[in-house]
């Protein structure tokens, strides 16, 4: 007979988490020591052996605390077929581990959503009208991501939001709004898991239709880059079989359509006189924060600050509106019917206020332009300096950034390149964010955005 899960068990797991969290891809605080982990709330989803426990913890780092969610498995017969890094170092008794990779345990989450169950503090709800197939086994996706997604039988994908923000998650809100106005550029939302975080509502997970045949934009773009880099004949990027520009153009159109649909669904606002000044102040605060953590950024801060200050005098042509907030090639999927945009949560570290603010749609354009630069230059990281390869990377990026802007301009009826000063400032702001993101999450990649900043600053303003 298995023992019920107790507060003592949960406290023991929490005590082991400071050493374990930094090894998890989704943990967003790898740049700072974890000084405390406290269990805020826990729910036994499946009792028995194995047991499944939903745990919300408060992670303390420096003078900040942040809530994260975990799915814990407990078994008396040892670790199941999950990566060894899933094991949490609790010494006595049954093994405790991160259970998102344990298909024997995670299937029940879909079944609860389909049934609209309430389990302890967790509310599982299908979207109105969603008819869900149950009894499917799940496997976690392996792509680079800040959250954890489980795919059920190739039909559904359940995203567990790791770092929790109070309120209905923006990803869910914007997906619902876009589907309501008939957007074909997002995957259908099918359900959610929610509960409370202190006094606030919180979304723990979102269930969506899974598109098994979709190709990831990042994989497609980097394949094209490799193709181009491997070519010995020195052909321009547009003359190669793996040219991505046609896709980049269609992607630009899709992003413009999504912006138009978001504006239609949720409204726009004319920017107030001091909006740009406040935006620039926020950009400068971020620059200071990231430069304090990453010394290599400091040689560029004056140049970046100048570019930011130039933005204050820009005349905003577009109204503010809900935007994606963290748009890049890993957030778009090519399906047989066109491009899909994913993950409207915004930047993983952004505050609730930042995520919910109406913003210029050029932020998303800047994000995607940065991503073309990333795709082109990430192959060169850690390689000996090679001018010819660097030039080819630049050429690929320019070619595809141009195609993306052409597509965007065609569908939106305005060309983002006409607002060059704002776009440059927003690209630099994004690159500063990326320096901070990479430093905290993938330190080996920090040179990619740092290299871009150096390049942008040498280009004429
Ligand atoms: N509806 C879907 N169909 C197919 N693949 C998907 C779908 N949604 C997400 N994915 C895959 O999961 C990855 C991560 O999803 P995303 O929502 O961006 O998570 P995160 O917020 O953790 O980055 C995507 O890059 C994509 O490869
Ligand atoms: O996890 P999210 O997809 O919400 O976004 C975070 O992680 C991204 C990396 O997985 C990061 O994107 C950066 O790297 C991408 C290549 O892996 C590149 O295409 C993007 O342009 C670059 O910003 C993103 O910034 C971060 O918020």
Short mmCIF file of C-alpha atoms and ligand atoms in Angstrom, two decimals:
data_model
loop_
_atom_site.label_atom_id
_atom_site.label_comp_id
_atom_site.label_asym_id
_atom_site.label_seq_id
_atom_site.Cartn_x
_atom_site.Cartn_y
_atom_site.Cartn_z
CA UNK A 1 0.00 0.00 0.00
CA UNK A 2 1.40 3.36 -0.93
CA UNK A 3 1.66 6.14 1.61
CA UNK A 4 -0.31 9.36 1.10
CA UNK A 5 1.77 12.36 0.08
CA UNK A 6 2.38 14.59 3.10
CA UNK A 7 3.47 18.15 3.81
CA UNK A 8 6.71 16.66 5.13
CA UNK A 9 7.36 14.99 1.73
CA UNK A 10 6.70 18.25 -0.09
CA UNK A 11 8.96 20.22 2.25
CA UNK A 12 11.74 17.68 1.71
CA UNK A 13 11.40 18.06 -2.06
CA UNK A 14 11.40 21.86 -1.74
CA UNK A 15 14.57 21.67 0.36
CA UNK A 16 16.31 19.77 -2.45
CA UNK A 17 15.23 22.20 -5.18
CA UNK A 18 17.86 24.97 -4.78
CA UNK A 19 20.56 22.64 -6.12
CA UNK A 20 18.31 21.10 -8.77
CA UNK A 21 16.46 24.03 -10.38
CA UNK A 22 19.48 25.52 -12.20
CA UNK A 23 19.89 22.27 -14.19
CA UNK A 24 16.45 22.67 -15.76
CA UNK A 25 16.24 24.35 -19.20
CA UNK A 26 13.02 26.15 -18.22
CA UNK A 27 14.44 27.70 -15.07
CA UNK A 28 14.95 31.37 -15.85
CA UNK A 29 17.33 32.34 -13.03
CA UNK A 30 20.54 30.50 -13.85
CA UNK A 31 22.58 33.67 -13.45
CA UNK A 32 21.83 34.02 -9.73
CA UNK A 33 22.16 31.68 -6.78
CA UNK A 34 18.93 30.13 -5.56
CA UNK A 35 18.83 31.09 -1.89
CA UNK A 36 15.45 29.64 -0.90
CA UNK A 37 12.61 27.50 -2.20
CA UNK A 38 9.32 27.42 -0.33
CA UNK A 39 6.31 25.26 -1.19
CA UNK A 40 3.36 27.64 -1.65
CA UNK A 41 0.70 25.16 -2.66
CA UNK A 42 0.49 21.53 -3.66
CA UNK A 43 -2.21 19.29 -5.05
CA UNK A 44 -2.14 15.52 -5.33
CA UNK A 45 -3.43 14.85 -8.84
CA UNK A 46 -2.92 11.06 -8.63
CA UNK A 47 -2.41 9.35 -5.31
CA UNK A 48 -0.79 5.95 -5.13
CA UNK A 49 2.40 4.51 -6.50
CA UNK A 50 3.34 6.24 -8.73
CA UNK A 51 1.86 9.50 -7.45
CA UNK A 52 1.53 12.78 -9.34
CA UNK A 53 1.75 16.05 -7.40
CA UNK A 54 1.30 19.57 -8.73
CA UNK A 55 3.57 21.88 -6.77
CA UNK A 56 3.86 25.67 -6.77
CA UNK A 57 7.04 26.97 -5.20
CA UNK A 58 8.39 30.40 -4.42
CA UNK A 59 12.01 30.62 -5.51
CA UNK A 60 14.18 33.19 -3.74
CA UNK A 61 17.16 34.76 -5.54
CA UNK A 62 18.92 37.92 -4.38
CA UNK A 63 16.17 40.12 -2.98
CA UNK A 64 13.47 38.71 -5.28
CA UNK A 65 11.11 35.75 -5.15
CA UNK A 66 9.30 34.24 -8.11
CA UNK A 67 6.65 31.54 -8.32
CA UNK A 68 7.25 28.45 -10.48
CA UNK A 69 5.21 25.31 -11.00
CA UNK A 70 6.45 21.74 -11.04
CA UNK A 71 4.86 18.42 -11.80
CA UNK A 72 6.32 15.92 -9.37
CA UNK A 73 6.32 12.16 -9.66
CA UNK A 74 6.90 9.82 -6.73
CA UNK A 75 7.69 6.13 -7.16
CA UNK A 76 8.89 3.40 -4.87
CA UNK A 77 10.40 1.37 -7.76
CA UNK A 78 12.98 3.93 -8.84
CA UNK A 79 13.23 6.49 -11.60
CA UNK A 80 11.10 5.67 -14.69
CA UNK A 81 12.35 6.24 -18.24
CA UNK A 82 13.01 9.98 -17.85
CA UNK A 83 16.29 11.91 -18.17
CA UNK A 84 18.54 11.46 -15.13
CA UNK A 85 18.37 15.24 -14.59
CA UNK A 86 14.68 14.82 -13.71
CA UNK A 87 15.61 13.17 -10.39
CA UNK A 88 15.35 15.51 -7.43
CA UNK A 89 17.89 14.74 -4.74
CA UNK A 90 15.66 13.58 -1.90
CA UNK A 91 17.67 10.97 -0.08
CA UNK A 92 15.32 8.67 1.86
CA UNK A 93 12.38 6.60 0.69
CA UNK A 94 10.77 6.65 -2.75
CA UNK A 95 12.30 8.59 -5.64
CA UNK A 96 10.93 12.06 -6.40
CA UNK A 97 11.38 13.48 -9.88
CA UNK A 98 10.09 16.01 -12.39
CA UNK A 99 7.21 14.08 -13.92
CA UNK A 100 6.58 15.88 -17.21
CA UNK A 101 8.48 13.07 -18.99
CA UNK A 102 6.56 10.25 -17.30
CA UNK A 103 3.84 9.22 -19.75
CA UNK A 104 2.27 6.91 -17.16
CA UNK A 105 1.43 9.96 -15.07
CA UNK A 106 0.79 12.84 -17.45
CA UNK A 107 -2.05 11.28 -19.48
CA UNK A 108 -4.47 12.09 -16.67
CA UNK A 109 -4.03 15.86 -17.20
CA UNK A 110 -5.72 15.70 -20.60
CA UNK A 111 -8.46 13.46 -19.23
CA UNK A 112 -9.21 15.96 -16.47
CA UNK A 113 -9.38 18.85 -18.98
CA UNK A 114 -11.76 16.86 -21.19
CA UNK A 115 -14.00 16.13 -18.20
CA UNK A 116 -13.84 19.67 -16.79
CA UNK A 117 -12.72 18.27 -13.42
CA UNK A 118 -11.75 20.15 -10.31
CA UNK A 119 -8.97 18.44 -8.35
CA UNK A 120 -8.12 20.16 -5.09
CA UNK A 121 -7.22 23.73 -6.07
CA UNK A 122 -6.77 22.89 -9.75
CA UNK A 123 -9.51 23.67 -12.27
CA UNK A 124 -9.34 21.75 -15.55
CA UNK A 125 -11.56 23.28 -18.25
CA UNK A 126 -12.15 22.57 -21.94
CA UNK A 127 -12.82 25.60 -24.14
CA UNK A 128 -16.53 25.97 -24.97
CA UNK A 129 -17.46 23.45 -27.66
CA UNK A 130 -14.14 21.55 -27.55
CA UNK A 131 -14.66 17.79 -27.87
CA UNK A 132 -11.47 16.12 -26.68
CA UNK A 133 -10.28 12.59 -27.26
CA UNK A 134 -9.09 11.08 -23.97
CA UNK A 135 -6.77 8.26 -22.95
CA UNK A 136 -3.83 9.57 -24.98
CA UNK A 137 -0.25 9.24 -23.81
CA UNK A 138 1.94 12.32 -23.71
CA UNK A 139 5.57 13.01 -24.45
CA UNK A 140 7.40 16.27 -23.77
CA UNK A 141 8.66 18.18 -26.79
CA UNK A 142 12.42 18.51 -27.00
CA UNK A 143 12.73 21.90 -28.71
CA UNK A 144 14.39 24.89 -27.04
CA UNK A 145 11.71 26.38 -24.81
CA UNK A 146 11.21 28.36 -21.62
CA UNK A 147 8.16 26.36 -20.55
CA UNK A 148 7.35 22.66 -20.83
CA UNK A 149 5.00 21.31 -23.47
CA UNK A 150 3.49 17.83 -23.64
CA UNK A 151 2.16 16.40 -26.88
CA UNK A 152 -0.80 14.03 -26.55
CA UNK A 153 -0.99 11.39 -29.28
CA UNK A 154 0.06 13.87 -31.95
CA UNK A 155 -3.30 15.66 -31.48
CA UNK A 156 -2.96 18.15 -28.65
CA UNK A 157 -0.22 20.13 -27.00
CA UNK A 158 -0.40 21.15 -23.33
CA UNK A 159 1.93 23.96 -22.34
CA UNK A 160 2.78 24.19 -18.64
CA UNK A 161 3.74 27.77 -17.85
CA UNK A 162 6.76 27.38 -15.62
CA UNK A 163 7.24 30.86 -14.18
CA UNK A 164 3.80 31.93 -13.03
CA UNK A 165 2.27 35.36 -13.47
CA UNK A 166 -0.95 36.37 -11.74
CA UNK A 167 -4.07 36.66 -13.89
CA UNK A 168 -5.24 34.76 -16.95
CA UNK A 169 -2.10 34.06 -18.95
CA UNK A 170 -1.65 36.46 -21.85
CA UNK A 171 -0.94 33.54 -24.20
CA UNK A 172 -4.42 32.16 -23.54
CA UNK A 173 -6.12 35.59 -23.68
CA UNK A 174 -4.61 36.47 -27.06
CA UNK A 175 -5.18 33.02 -28.56
CA UNK A 176 -8.83 33.21 -27.58
CA UNK A 177 -9.18 36.75 -28.97
CA UNK A 178 -7.51 35.85 -32.28
CA UNK A 179 -9.65 32.75 -32.81
CA UNK A 180 -12.77 34.78 -32.04
CA UNK A 181 -12.03 37.10 -34.96
CA UNK A 182 -11.29 34.09 -37.17
CA UNK A 183 -7.50 34.29 -37.38
CA UNK A 184 -6.04 31.35 -39.26
CA UNK A 185 -2.55 32.12 -37.97
CA UNK A 186 -2.89 30.59 -34.49
CA UNK A 187 -3.49 27.04 -33.25
CA UNK A 188 -6.92 26.54 -31.78
CA UNK A 189 -7.03 26.82 -27.95
CA UNK A 190 -8.84 23.78 -26.53
CA UNK A 191 -8.62 24.05 -22.78
CA UNK A 192 -6.77 25.29 -19.72
CA UNK A 193 -5.69 24.38 -16.21
CA UNK A 194 -6.02 27.19 -13.72
CA UNK A 195 -6.09 27.88 -10.00
CA UNK A 196 -5.00 30.54 -7.59
CA UNK A 197 -1.70 32.14 -6.71
CA UNK A 198 -2.16 33.87 -3.37
CA UNK A 199 -5.24 36.06 -3.91
CA UNK A 200 -4.99 36.00 -7.71
CA UNK A 201 -6.27 33.75 -10.43
CA UNK A 202 -3.50 32.04 -12.37
CA UNK A 203 -3.29 29.97 -15.54
CA UNK A 204 -1.11 26.91 -15.06
CA UNK A 205 -1.43 25.42 -18.54
CA UNK A 206 -3.01 25.86 -21.95
CA UNK A 207 -4.18 23.03 -24.23
CA UNK A 208 -4.11 23.60 -28.00
CA UNK A 209 -4.52 21.71 -31.22
CA UNK A 210 -1.14 20.19 -32.16
CA UNK A 211 -0.01 20.44 -35.78
CA UNK A 212 2.11 17.33 -36.31
CA UNK A 213 3.30 18.24 -39.80
CA UNK A 214 4.33 21.80 -39.01
CA UNK A 215 7.92 22.89 -39.49
CA UNK A 216 9.59 25.15 -36.96
CA UNK A 217 10.63 28.53 -38.42
CA UNK A 218 13.97 28.45 -36.61
CA UNK A 219 14.81 24.99 -37.97
CA UNK A 220 13.81 26.03 -41.49
CA UNK A 221 15.81 29.26 -41.36
CA UNK A 222 18.96 27.70 -39.88
CA UNK A 223 18.80 24.90 -42.45
CA UNK A 224 18.82 27.55 -45.14
CA UNK A 225 21.78 29.28 -43.45
CA UNK A 226 23.75 26.01 -43.33
CA UNK A 227 22.97 25.40 -46.97
CA UNK A 228 24.23 28.85 -47.85
CA UNK A 229 27.36 28.56 -45.72
CA UNK A 230 28.23 25.19 -47.25
CA UNK A 231 28.06 26.56 -50.81
CA UNK A 232 31.56 26.91 -52.29
CA UNK A 233 30.53 28.67 -55.49
CA UNK A 234 29.89 31.97 -53.68
CA UNK A 235 26.34 32.29 -55.04
CA UNK A 236 24.14 35.00 -53.52
CA UNK A 237 21.57 33.71 -50.99
CA UNK A 238 18.65 34.09 -53.43
CA UNK A 239 20.24 31.69 -55.96
CA UNK A 240 20.46 28.68 -53.66
CA UNK A 241 18.03 25.76 -53.40
CA UNK A 242 17.63 26.37 -49.68
CA UNK A 243 16.64 30.02 -50.11
CA UNK A 244 14.29 31.08 -47.30
CA UNK A 245 13.25 34.48 -48.67
CA UNK A 246 9.89 33.30 -50.10
CA UNK A 247 9.00 31.97 -46.64
CA UNK A 248 10.32 35.12 -44.95
CA UNK A 249 8.05 37.18 -47.21
CA UNK A 250 4.99 35.05 -46.38
CA UNK A 251 5.93 35.24 -42.71
CA UNK A 252 5.98 39.03 -42.92
CA UNK A 253 2.47 38.95 -44.36
CA UNK A 254 1.26 36.57 -41.63
CA UNK A 255 2.68 38.75 -38.84
CA UNK A 256 0.99 41.83 -40.32
CA UNK A 257 -2.31 39.90 -40.47
CA UNK A 258 -1.95 38.87 -36.83
CA UNK A 259 -1.33 42.49 -35.86
CA UNK A 260 -4.44 43.61 -37.76
CA UNK A 261 -6.51 40.86 -36.08
CA UNK A 262 -5.21 41.71 -32.61
CA UNK A 263 -6.10 45.35 -33.18
CA UNK A 264 -9.57 44.38 -34.42
CA UNK A 265 -10.18 41.97 -31.53
CA UNK A 266 -8.80 43.99 -28.65
CA UNK A 267 -8.59 47.59 -29.83
CA UNK A 268 -5.87 50.19 -30.21
CA UNK A 269 -4.91 53.41 -28.48
CA UNK A 270 -3.30 56.54 -29.85
CA UNK A 271 0.05 57.04 -28.16
CA UNK A 272 0.07 59.89 -25.64
CA UNK A 273 2.70 62.65 -25.90
CA UNK A 274 4.95 61.22 -23.19
CA UNK A 275 4.59 57.55 -24.15
CA UNK A 276 7.83 57.48 -26.10
CA UNK A 277 9.76 59.19 -23.30
CA UNK A 278 8.50 56.56 -20.87
CA UNK A 279 9.31 53.77 -23.31
CA UNK A 280 12.85 55.06 -23.65
CA UNK A 281 13.21 55.31 -19.87
CA UNK A 282 12.19 51.66 -19.61
CA UNK A 283 14.69 50.73 -22.33
CA UNK A 284 17.43 52.56 -20.44
CA UNK A 285 16.52 50.85 -17.17
CA UNK A 286 16.81 47.49 -18.90
CA UNK A 287 20.13 48.49 -20.43
CA UNK A 288 21.47 49.45 -16.98
CA UNK A 289 20.23 46.20 -15.46
CA UNK A 290 21.73 43.98 -18.15
CA UNK A 291 25.00 45.95 -18.27
CA UNK A 292 25.35 45.53 -14.50
CA UNK A 293 25.12 41.75 -14.94
CA UNK A 294 27.10 41.37 -18.19
CA UNK A 295 30.36 43.36 -18.28
CA UNK A 296 30.85 42.71 -22.02
CA UNK A 297 27.85 44.90 -22.77
CA UNK A 298 29.38 47.96 -21.12
CA UNK A 299 31.56 49.02 -24.05
CA UNK A 300 28.37 49.53 -26.08
CA UNK A 301 26.16 51.31 -23.57
CA UNK A 302 26.91 54.87 -24.77
CA UNK A 303 26.09 54.03 -28.38
CA UNK A 304 22.94 52.19 -27.36
CA UNK A 305 21.83 55.07 -25.16
CA UNK A 306 22.25 57.50 -28.09
CA UNK A 307 20.09 55.29 -30.29
CA UNK A 308 17.45 55.14 -27.55
CA UNK A 309 17.47 58.92 -27.08
CA UNK A 310 16.87 59.42 -30.79
CA UNK A 311 13.61 57.52 -30.38
CA UNK A 312 12.14 60.16 -28.05
CA UNK A 313 11.72 62.61 -30.94
CA UNK A 314 10.15 60.16 -33.36
CA UNK A 315 6.64 60.87 -34.52
CA UNK A 316 4.68 57.66 -33.92
CA UNK A 317 2.68 56.79 -37.02
CA UNK A 318 1.00 53.67 -35.70
CA UNK A 319 -1.38 53.36 -32.76
CA UNK A 320 -0.44 51.19 -29.79
CA UNK A 321 -2.06 47.78 -29.60
CA UNK A 322 -1.68 44.29 -28.10
CA UNK A 323 1.39 42.63 -29.64
CA UNK A 324 3.12 39.29 -29.41
CA UNK A 325 5.94 40.71 -27.32
CA UNK A 326 8.64 38.09 -27.95
CA UNK A 327 8.37 37.26 -31.61
CA UNK A 328 11.16 35.19 -33.13
CA UNK A 329 11.64 32.34 -35.57
CA UNK A 330 11.18 29.72 -32.83
CA UNK A 331 7.68 31.11 -32.29
CA UNK A 332 6.38 30.46 -35.78
CA UNK A 333 5.42 27.23 -37.50
CA UNK A 334 5.02 26.60 -41.20
CA UNK A 335 1.97 24.43 -41.81
CA UNK A 336 0.56 23.28 -45.13
CA UNK A 337 -1.82 26.21 -45.05
CA UNK A 338 0.60 28.95 -44.03
CA UNK A 339 2.47 30.37 -41.05
CA UNK A 340 1.20 29.98 -37.49
CA UNK A 341 2.30 32.25 -34.67
CA UNK A 342 2.79 30.71 -31.21
CA UNK A 343 3.37 31.76 -27.65
CA UNK A 344 1.86 35.20 -27.07
CA UNK A 345 3.10 35.26 -23.47
CA UNK A 346 5.68 37.98 -24.13
CA UNK A 347 9.21 37.90 -22.79
CA UNK A 348 9.54 35.24 -20.09
CA UNK A 349 10.99 37.70 -17.54
CA UNK A 350 8.63 40.61 -18.26
CA UNK A 351 6.37 41.87 -15.49
CA UNK A 352 2.63 41.53 -15.74
CA UNK A 353 2.31 45.27 -16.47
CA UNK A 354 4.86 45.06 -19.30
CA UNK A 355 3.15 42.03 -20.82
CA UNK A 356 -0.29 43.63 -20.76
CA UNK A 357 0.75 47.07 -22.01
CA UNK A 358 -0.32 48.16 -25.47
CA UNK A 359 2.75 48.63 -27.63
CA UNK A 360 3.92 49.49 -31.09
CA UNK A 361 3.56 46.54 -33.49
CA UNK A 362 7.09 47.44 -34.63
CA UNK A 363 8.29 45.67 -31.48
CA UNK A 364 7.36 42.36 -33.06
CA UNK A 365 8.90 43.38 -36.38
CA UNK A 366 12.11 44.22 -34.51
CA UNK A 367 11.97 40.84 -32.71
CA UNK A 368 11.71 38.96 -35.97
CA UNK A 369 14.45 41.00 -37.61
CA UNK A 370 16.68 40.13 -34.67
CA UNK A 371 15.85 36.48 -35.20
CA UNK A 372 17.04 36.53 -38.82
CA UNK A 373 20.28 37.95 -37.50
CA UNK A 374 20.47 35.19 -34.87
CA UNK A 375 19.81 32.46 -37.43
CA UNK A 376 22.59 33.80 -39.64
CA UNK A 377 25.21 34.29 -36.93
CA UNK A 378 24.68 31.51 -34.38
CA UNK A 379 26.74 29.07 -36.48
CA UNK A 380 29.79 31.29 -36.04
CA UNK A 381 29.76 31.30 -32.25
CA UNK A 382 32.86 29.64 -30.83
CA UNK A 383 34.44 29.38 -34.32
CA UNK A 384 37.73 31.06 -35.25
CA UNK A 385 37.21 34.52 -36.78
CA UNK A 386 36.54 34.25 -40.51
CA UNK A 387 35.65 37.42 -42.47
CA UNK A 388 34.27 35.57 -45.47
CA UNK A 389 31.86 33.49 -43.38
CA UNK A 390 30.84 36.58 -41.45
CA UNK A 391 30.06 38.41 -44.69
CA UNK A 392 27.98 35.50 -45.89
CA UNK A 393 26.07 35.45 -42.61
CA UNK A 394 25.40 39.18 -43.04
CA UNK A 395 24.24 38.68 -46.62
CA UNK A 396 21.81 35.92 -45.60
CA UNK A 397 20.40 38.10 -42.83
CA UNK A 398 19.95 41.16 -45.05
CA UNK A 399 18.32 39.10 -47.81
CA UNK A 400 15.76 37.54 -45.46
CA UNK A 401 15.13 40.63 -43.33
CA UNK A 402 14.33 42.50 -46.54
CA UNK A 403 11.92 39.80 -47.70
CA UNK A 404 10.20 39.78 -44.30
CA UNK A 405 9.73 43.58 -44.35
CA UNK A 406 8.48 43.45 -47.95
CA UNK A 407 5.83 40.92 -46.95
CA UNK A 408 4.87 42.88 -43.85
CA UNK A 409 4.58 46.12 -45.81
CA UNK A 410 2.46 44.47 -48.49
CA UNK A 411 -0.12 43.13 -45.99
CA UNK A 412 -0.06 46.01 -43.48
CA UNK A 413 -0.10 48.82 -46.01
CA UNK A 414 2.79 50.55 -44.23
CA UNK A 415 6.47 49.74 -44.40
CA UNK A 416 8.23 49.24 -41.05
CA UNK A 417 11.49 50.45 -42.63
CA UNK A 418 9.93 53.92 -42.99
CA UNK A 419 10.31 54.21 -39.21
CA UNK A 420 14.02 53.49 -39.21
CA UNK A 421 14.96 55.33 -36.02
CA UNK A 422 12.27 53.65 -33.95
CA UNK A 423 13.01 50.25 -35.50
CA UNK A 424 16.73 50.62 -34.79
CA UNK A 425 16.03 51.58 -31.16
CA UNK A 426 13.64 48.65 -30.75
CA UNK A 427 16.12 46.22 -32.30
CA UNK A 428 18.82 47.40 -29.94
CA UNK A 429 16.44 47.13 -26.98
CA UNK A 430 15.62 43.56 -28.02
CA UNK A 431 19.29 42.72 -28.43
CA UNK A 432 19.98 44.08 -24.93
CA UNK A 433 17.18 41.86 -23.64
CA UNK A 434 18.75 38.92 -25.46
CA UNK A 435 22.14 39.55 -23.88
CA UNK A 436 20.44 39.31 -20.47
CA UNK A 437 18.38 36.29 -21.55
CA UNK A 438 21.36 34.37 -22.90
CA UNK A 439 23.52 35.23 -19.90
CA UNK A 440 20.85 33.79 -17.60
CA UNK A 441 19.77 30.84 -19.73
CA UNK A 442 22.35 29.85 -22.36
CA UNK A 443 25.60 31.61 -21.45
CA UNK A 444 27.40 30.15 -24.51
CA UNK A 445 25.07 32.12 -26.78
CA UNK A 446 25.68 35.55 -25.23
CA UNK A 447 28.08 36.49 -28.03
CA UNK A 448 25.29 36.27 -30.64
CA UNK A 449 23.33 39.37 -29.47
CA UNK A 450 26.56 41.09 -28.37
CA UNK A 451 27.90 40.73 -31.92
CA UNK A 452 24.65 42.11 -33.33
CA UNK A 453 24.81 45.15 -31.07
CA UNK A 454 28.33 45.89 -32.29
CA UNK A 455 27.14 45.56 -35.90
CA UNK A 456 24.02 47.70 -35.47
CA UNK A 457 26.05 50.44 -33.81
CA UNK A 458 28.56 50.56 -36.64
CA UNK A 459 25.76 50.90 -39.21
CA UNK A 460 24.63 54.43 -39.90
CA UNK A 461 21.69 55.59 -37.76
N1 LIG B 1 0.17 23.91 -31.81
C1 LIG B 1 1.39 23.43 -32.04
N2 LIG B 1 1.61 22.49 -32.98
C2 LIG B 1 2.86 21.99 -33.20
N3 LIG B 1 3.95 22.36 -32.50
C3 LIG B 1 3.79 23.28 -31.55
C4 LIG B 1 2.52 23.88 -31.26
N4 LIG B 1 2.67 24.77 -30.26
C5 LIG B 1 3.97 24.74 -29.93
N5 LIG B 1 4.66 23.85 -30.70
C6 LIG B 1 6.11 23.55 -30.61
O1 LIG B 1 6.52 23.79 -29.28
C7 LIG B 1 7.59 24.75 -29.23
C8 LIG B 1 7.48 25.58 -27.98
O2 LIG B 1 6.23 26.22 -27.92
P1 LIG B 1 6.08 27.66 -27.28
O3 LIG B 1 4.63 27.96 -27.17
O4 LIG B 1 6.91 28.64 -28.03
O5 LIG B 1 6.70 27.39 -25.83
P2 LIG B 1 7.66 28.31 -24.92
O6 LIG B 1 6.80 29.39 -24.35
O7 LIG B 1 8.14 27.39 -23.85
O8 LIG B 1 8.80 28.82 -25.76
C9 LIG B 1 7.44 25.54 -30.51
O9 LIG B 1 8.66 26.11 -30.92
C10 LIG B 1 6.94 24.49 -31.48
O10 LIG B 1 8.02 23.77 -32.02
O1 LIG B 2 11.12 30.73 -24.62
P1 LIG B 2 10.63 31.73 -25.56
O2 LIG B 2 10.45 31.19 -26.92
O3 LIG B 2 9.43 32.45 -25.04
O4 LIG B 2 11.73 32.90 -25.75
C1 LIG B 2 12.95 32.96 -25.03
O5 LIG B 2 13.84 31.98 -25.52
C2 LIG B 2 14.25 32.16 -26.89
C3 LIG B 2 15.24 31.04 -27.22
O6 LIG B 2 14.65 29.81 -27.08
C4 LIG B 2 14.92 33.53 -27.05
O7 LIG B 2 15.16 33.75 -28.44
C5 LIG B 2 16.47 34.07 -28.84
O8 LIG B 2 17.04 32.90 -29.43
C6 LIG B 2 16.33 32.46 -30.60
C7 LIG B 2 17.10 31.25 -31.12
O9 LIG B 2 17.03 30.18 -30.21
C8 LIG B 2 16.29 33.56 -31.66
O10 LIG B 2 15.50 33.13 -32.77
C9 LIG B 2 15.65 34.81 -31.08
O11 LIG B 2 15.69 35.87 -32.03
C10 LIG B 2 16.40 35.22 -29.84
O12 LIG B 2 15.73 36.32 -29.22
C11 LIG B 2 13.96 34.62 -26.61
O13 LIG B 2 14.61 35.87 -26.71
C12 LIG B 2 13.55 34.34 -25.16
O14 LIG B 2 12.61 35.30 -24.74
#
